[in-house]
Amino acid sequence: MRWYQQWDGTVQSLNRKSNDGGPRTMTQDQVKHYLLDFITMMNSQHKPVNYKIVQSHIEDSLGQKVPLSDIQRYGKECDIKWRKVQELTLPDIDDEHWNQIAKFRKFLQRIHNDRLAFIDEIAIYAVMPPRQTLVAPGYQPLIIVEKPSAHAQRYDFIGALNGSQSIACMILTPADRKNRNIDGIRKEIVNEWIVKTLAPTINRLGSNNIYLICDKSWSHSKVNMMEALKTGKCKSVVDICYMPIALTKYISPLDNSICHGFKEAIRSQYPVTTANLPSLLSKTFLSLSRRQIKNAYRKCAIVRGTDVYYDRPST
């Protein structure tokens, strides 16, 4: 009967017609002012926002109830999309913070990359299962580990590299810490490594006027480190420069650029055990390619000609 009522003698009259629904609960101007402009304002202030917050704002502003489904539909009309949150800290949007980064990067850009030797320490845990595993139908991607990662044995790693190659490294195992009665890398450990390993390695590079770059941690004493270089008969290092506090991730190629790929390379060599981890660490670090290191230097904007503000969040 509905077909007969709809039929006017043509096939086209029987085609499904779009359902426009009921009348709009908000006009186009209201949608722009109370929905689009409100979300734009929250974005510019770097505050999280969802449709329930938008609904509350609209109902308070208009003094009437507006269904959440209508607001979501109007949001799609305005091309508003859900996006993964990118976290910012207050320093990330502070001008002075980025001016410090730029100033230090400009200083480093004036020096040839092979004369910039970065050192850094990272912690590696013995539990390093692979990120992915093949799973047959009906099974789950479950992997048995000896201990949860929070309780796994920690290995302290010290590495040094310049613009072309990884220079030297040292691994402090749990047994080493126990024998020395220490809980981590201390000043004397760094200085001992400089005398025995780093200084002789720098001498073999055949480069002069090298700058040693490190963070300003309590284990990095400039006076003691220079004395250790002198003890190791290394005269190539002309100065030790501290990176500005809390800016290491932007300036040091060892901090984020190399560290993540380094850990993933170790993880890919599963199974990793307490027996083979020390050798894997040194072998993987010392086999870093020239391309990997140059890309890390470029990412930290310490390659001459790179915009020192290129990675500043656009706010």
XYZ file of C-alpha atoms in Angstrom:
315
model
C 0.000 0.000 0.000
C 2.911 2.369 0.724
C 4.272 1.691 -2.764
C 0.911 2.457 -4.319
C 0.653 5.685 -2.306
C 4.186 6.708 -3.390
C 3.810 5.634 -7.029
C 3.026 8.300 -9.604
C 3.325 6.029 -12.639
C 7.148 6.177 -12.902
C 9.902 3.893 -11.602
C 11.775 6.903 -10.156
C 8.925 7.627 -7.766
C 9.568 4.290 -6.029
C 13.286 4.990 -5.327
C 14.199 5.452 -1.653
C 14.176 9.122 -0.743
C 16.670 10.603 1.696
C 15.314 11.189 5.153
C 16.065 14.738 6.203
C 14.932 13.995 9.757
C 13.289 16.559 11.969
C 14.008 20.270 12.129
C 17.514 21.385 13.127
C 18.071 22.013 16.834
C 20.789 24.572 16.041
C 21.127 27.050 13.197
C 24.260 27.247 11.072
C 25.357 30.413 12.896
C 24.833 28.754 16.289
C 26.845 25.714 15.184
C 29.749 27.952 14.123
C 29.649 30.171 17.207
C 28.931 27.654 19.963
C 30.478 24.465 18.538
C 33.234 25.213 16.018
C 34.504 28.411 17.664
C 34.415 26.780 21.119
C 36.491 23.776 19.989
C 38.882 26.141 18.181
C 39.325 28.118 21.397
C 40.008 24.956 23.437
C 42.567 23.802 20.824
C 44.352 27.147 20.897
C 44.576 26.927 24.694
C 45.877 23.327 24.425
C 43.049 21.961 26.574
C 41.310 18.604 26.009
C 37.737 18.712 24.765
C 35.067 16.118 23.954
C 31.458 16.227 22.826
C 30.068 16.075 26.377
C 32.023 19.236 27.234
C 30.772 20.836 24.017
C 27.182 19.798 24.835
C 27.404 21.369 28.289
C 28.760 24.607 26.786
C 26.047 24.753 24.117
C 23.182 24.057 26.531
C 24.467 26.660 29.008
C 24.823 29.206 26.215
C 21.484 28.557 24.500
C 19.479 27.747 27.620
C 17.946 24.674 26.002
C 18.587 20.940 25.696
C 20.454 19.796 22.584
C 20.807 16.025 21.933
C 24.394 14.738 21.921
C 23.743 12.925 18.620
C 22.813 16.247 16.964
C 25.996 17.902 18.245
C 28.102 15.007 16.936
C 26.388 15.274 13.542
C 27.005 19.014 13.389
C 30.628 18.365 14.368
C 31.040 16.077 11.350
C 29.515 18.786 9.155
C 32.264 21.139 10.422
C 34.950 18.512 9.615
C 35.848 18.099 13.305
C 37.755 14.851 13.857
C 39.124 12.835 16.747
C 42.912 12.916 16.891
C 45.486 11.245 19.125
C 46.667 13.608 21.853
C 50.209 14.961 21.561
C 51.441 15.876 25.018
C 53.123 19.208 25.688
C 54.791 20.369 28.865
C 54.833 24.027 29.826
C 58.471 24.448 28.728
C 57.529 23.152 25.262
C 55.530 26.317 24.609
C 57.856 28.706 26.438
C 59.878 31.131 24.293
C 62.848 31.214 26.667
C 62.998 27.427 26.676
C 63.320 27.305 22.876
C 65.733 30.231 22.793
C 68.088 28.226 25.011
C 67.802 25.240 22.668
C 68.454 27.449 19.638
C 71.443 29.167 21.242
C 73.169 25.880 22.110
C 72.366 24.376 18.706
C 73.913 27.397 16.969
C 77.051 26.962 19.080
C 77.280 23.291 18.073
C 76.636 24.042 14.387
C 79.804 26.136 14.265
C 81.858 23.021 15.100
C 82.441 20.125 12.709
C 80.320 17.114 13.725
C 83.377 14.856 13.989
C 84.745 17.203 16.662
C 81.565 16.865 18.743
C 81.694 13.826 21.022
C 78.517 13.143 22.985
C 78.376 10.879 26.026
C 75.276 9.676 27.828
C 74.031 6.958 30.169
C 70.912 4.859 29.751
C 69.360 1.991 31.708
C 68.611 -1.310 29.969
C 66.483 -4.007 31.597
C 67.111 -7.717 31.088
C 63.445 -8.406 30.251
C 63.123 -7.337 26.611
C 60.532 -9.505 24.849
C 59.783 -8.726 21.190
C 57.044 -6.206 20.430
C 55.155 -8.650 18.189
C 54.736 -12.393 17.803
C 52.974 -14.627 15.282
C 49.642 -15.938 16.589
C 47.674 -18.899 15.200
C 43.852 -18.805 15.108
C 42.339 -19.333 18.555
C 45.484 -18.330 20.467
C 46.578 -15.147 22.250
C 49.925 -13.287 21.971
C 51.088 -14.354 25.453
C 54.820 -14.677 26.226
C 56.323 -16.067 29.433
C 59.112 -13.949 30.968
C 61.244 -14.668 34.001
C 60.247 -11.466 35.803
C 58.021 -8.470 35.071
C 60.003 -5.627 33.536
C 59.540 -3.541 36.707
C 61.536 -6.141 38.667
C 64.044 -7.097 35.959
C 67.773 -6.706 36.441
C 69.072 -3.304 35.336
C 72.181 -2.807 33.227
C 73.686 0.695 33.152
C 75.143 1.621 29.782
C 77.552 4.481 28.952
C 78.110 5.342 25.303
C 80.087 7.927 23.347
C 79.897 8.882 19.671
C 80.904 11.630 17.282
C 79.432 12.628 13.934
C 80.771 9.586 12.102
C 80.952 6.637 14.476
C 80.239 5.216 17.893
C 83.481 5.659 19.811
C 83.327 3.698 23.043
C 80.937 2.194 25.575
C 80.806 0.538 28.981
C 78.260 -1.737 30.671
C 77.758 -1.767 34.423
C 76.054 -5.056 35.299
C 74.061 -5.837 38.474
C 77.046 -7.913 39.636
C 79.382 -4.939 39.086
C 77.144 -2.692 41.169
C 76.995 -5.288 43.930
C 80.773 -5.764 43.962
C 81.357 -2.020 44.104
C 78.525 -1.517 46.593
C 76.884 1.198 44.469
C 73.361 1.618 43.136
C 74.190 3.222 39.790
C 76.750 5.075 37.678
C 78.782 7.351 39.934
C 81.395 9.981 39.259
C 84.297 7.606 39.880
C 82.846 5.061 37.410
C 82.668 7.672 34.637
C 86.192 8.919 35.340
C 87.597 5.383 35.402
C 85.946 4.646 32.053
C 87.386 7.852 30.587
C 90.925 6.936 31.676
C 90.811 3.305 30.533
C 88.610 3.442 27.443
C 87.451 6.840 26.195
C 90.760 8.717 26.300
C 92.737 6.062 24.363
C 89.915 5.771 21.815
C 89.822 9.544 21.219
C 93.590 9.514 20.738
C 93.189 6.919 17.988
C 90.696 9.126 16.129
C 93.489 11.516 15.172
C 91.246 14.593 15.550
C 92.115 17.759 17.438
C 90.034 20.386 19.248
C 87.287 17.973 20.264
C 84.383 19.137 22.413
C 82.914 16.603 24.832
C 79.167 17.218 25.270
C 77.184 15.774 28.191
C 74.288 16.546 30.504
C 74.819 18.217 33.844
C 74.263 15.175 36.028
C 76.006 14.644 39.356
C 78.213 11.956 37.750
C 79.656 14.463 35.239
C 82.157 16.697 36.993
C 83.960 18.837 34.427
C 87.061 19.220 36.600
C 87.318 15.498 37.330
C 86.587 14.517 33.735
C 89.278 16.824 32.374
C 91.683 15.386 34.943
C 90.737 11.859 33.816
C 91.428 12.801 30.176
C 94.785 14.187 31.229
C 95.550 10.962 33.114
C 94.623 9.004 29.985
C 97.114 11.176 28.017
C 94.340 12.659 25.875
C 95.094 16.220 24.739
C 92.562 16.354 21.919
C 89.608 17.435 24.087
C 89.714 21.200 24.478
C 86.542 21.600 26.506
C 83.625 19.790 28.142
C 80.268 21.503 27.573
C 77.110 20.893 29.553
C 73.817 20.847 27.713
C 71.171 23.116 29.262
C 69.155 21.387 31.979
C 66.140 19.370 30.761
C 67.010 19.978 27.091
C 68.985 16.793 26.439
C 66.244 15.171 24.348
C 66.405 18.069 21.870
C 70.189 18.330 21.627
C 71.840 14.975 22.301
C 71.726 12.428 19.438
C 72.223 9.725 22.067
C 69.151 10.624 24.113
C 66.182 9.940 21.840
C 67.411 9.577 18.282
C 69.903 6.757 18.871
C 68.568 5.359 22.165
C 65.176 4.191 20.839
C 66.599 2.471 17.763
C 69.416 1.002 19.866
C 66.977 -0.598 22.315
C 64.766 -1.904 19.507
C 67.806 -3.451 17.820
C 68.589 -5.284 21.066
C 64.954 -6.367 21.438
C 64.910 -7.763 17.887
C 67.668 -10.224 18.851
C 65.299 -12.158 21.153
C 65.904 -14.163 23.266
C 67.852 -11.667 25.365
C 69.307 -13.157 28.541
C 71.447 -11.913 31.382
C 74.275 -13.967 29.889
C 74.242 -12.452 26.394
C 72.917 -8.947 27.100
C 76.287 -7.252 27.863
C 77.858 -8.506 24.624
C 74.725 -7.596 22.643
C 74.808 -4.066 24.045
C 78.425 -3.372 23.122
C 78.226 -5.126 19.740
C 75.034 -3.310 18.713
C 76.254 0.112 19.832
C 79.677 -0.151 18.231
C 78.107 -1.285 14.951
C 75.925 1.814 14.546
C 76.185 2.944 10.948
C 77.496 6.320 9.815
C 74.081 7.018 8.295
C 72.248 6.340 11.589
C 74.533 8.718 13.454
C 74.332 11.469 10.831
C 70.516 11.207 10.850
C 70.551 11.520 14.652
C 72.738 14.638 14.440
C 70.398 16.066 11.816
C 67.327 15.333 13.948
C 68.923 17.242 16.826
C 69.527 20.202 14.457
C 73.254 20.309 15.101
C 74.125 19.939 11.420
C 75.195 23.223 9.877
C 72.391 24.943 7.989
C 69.544 23.220 9.861
C 66.798 25.476 11.252
C 67.372 25.475 15.025
C 63.629 25.950 15.633
C 62.420 23.326 13.144
C 60.937 20.958 15.771
C 59.260 23.603 17.908
C 55.545 22.741 18.291
C 53.415 25.140 16.270
C 51.270 26.827 18.867
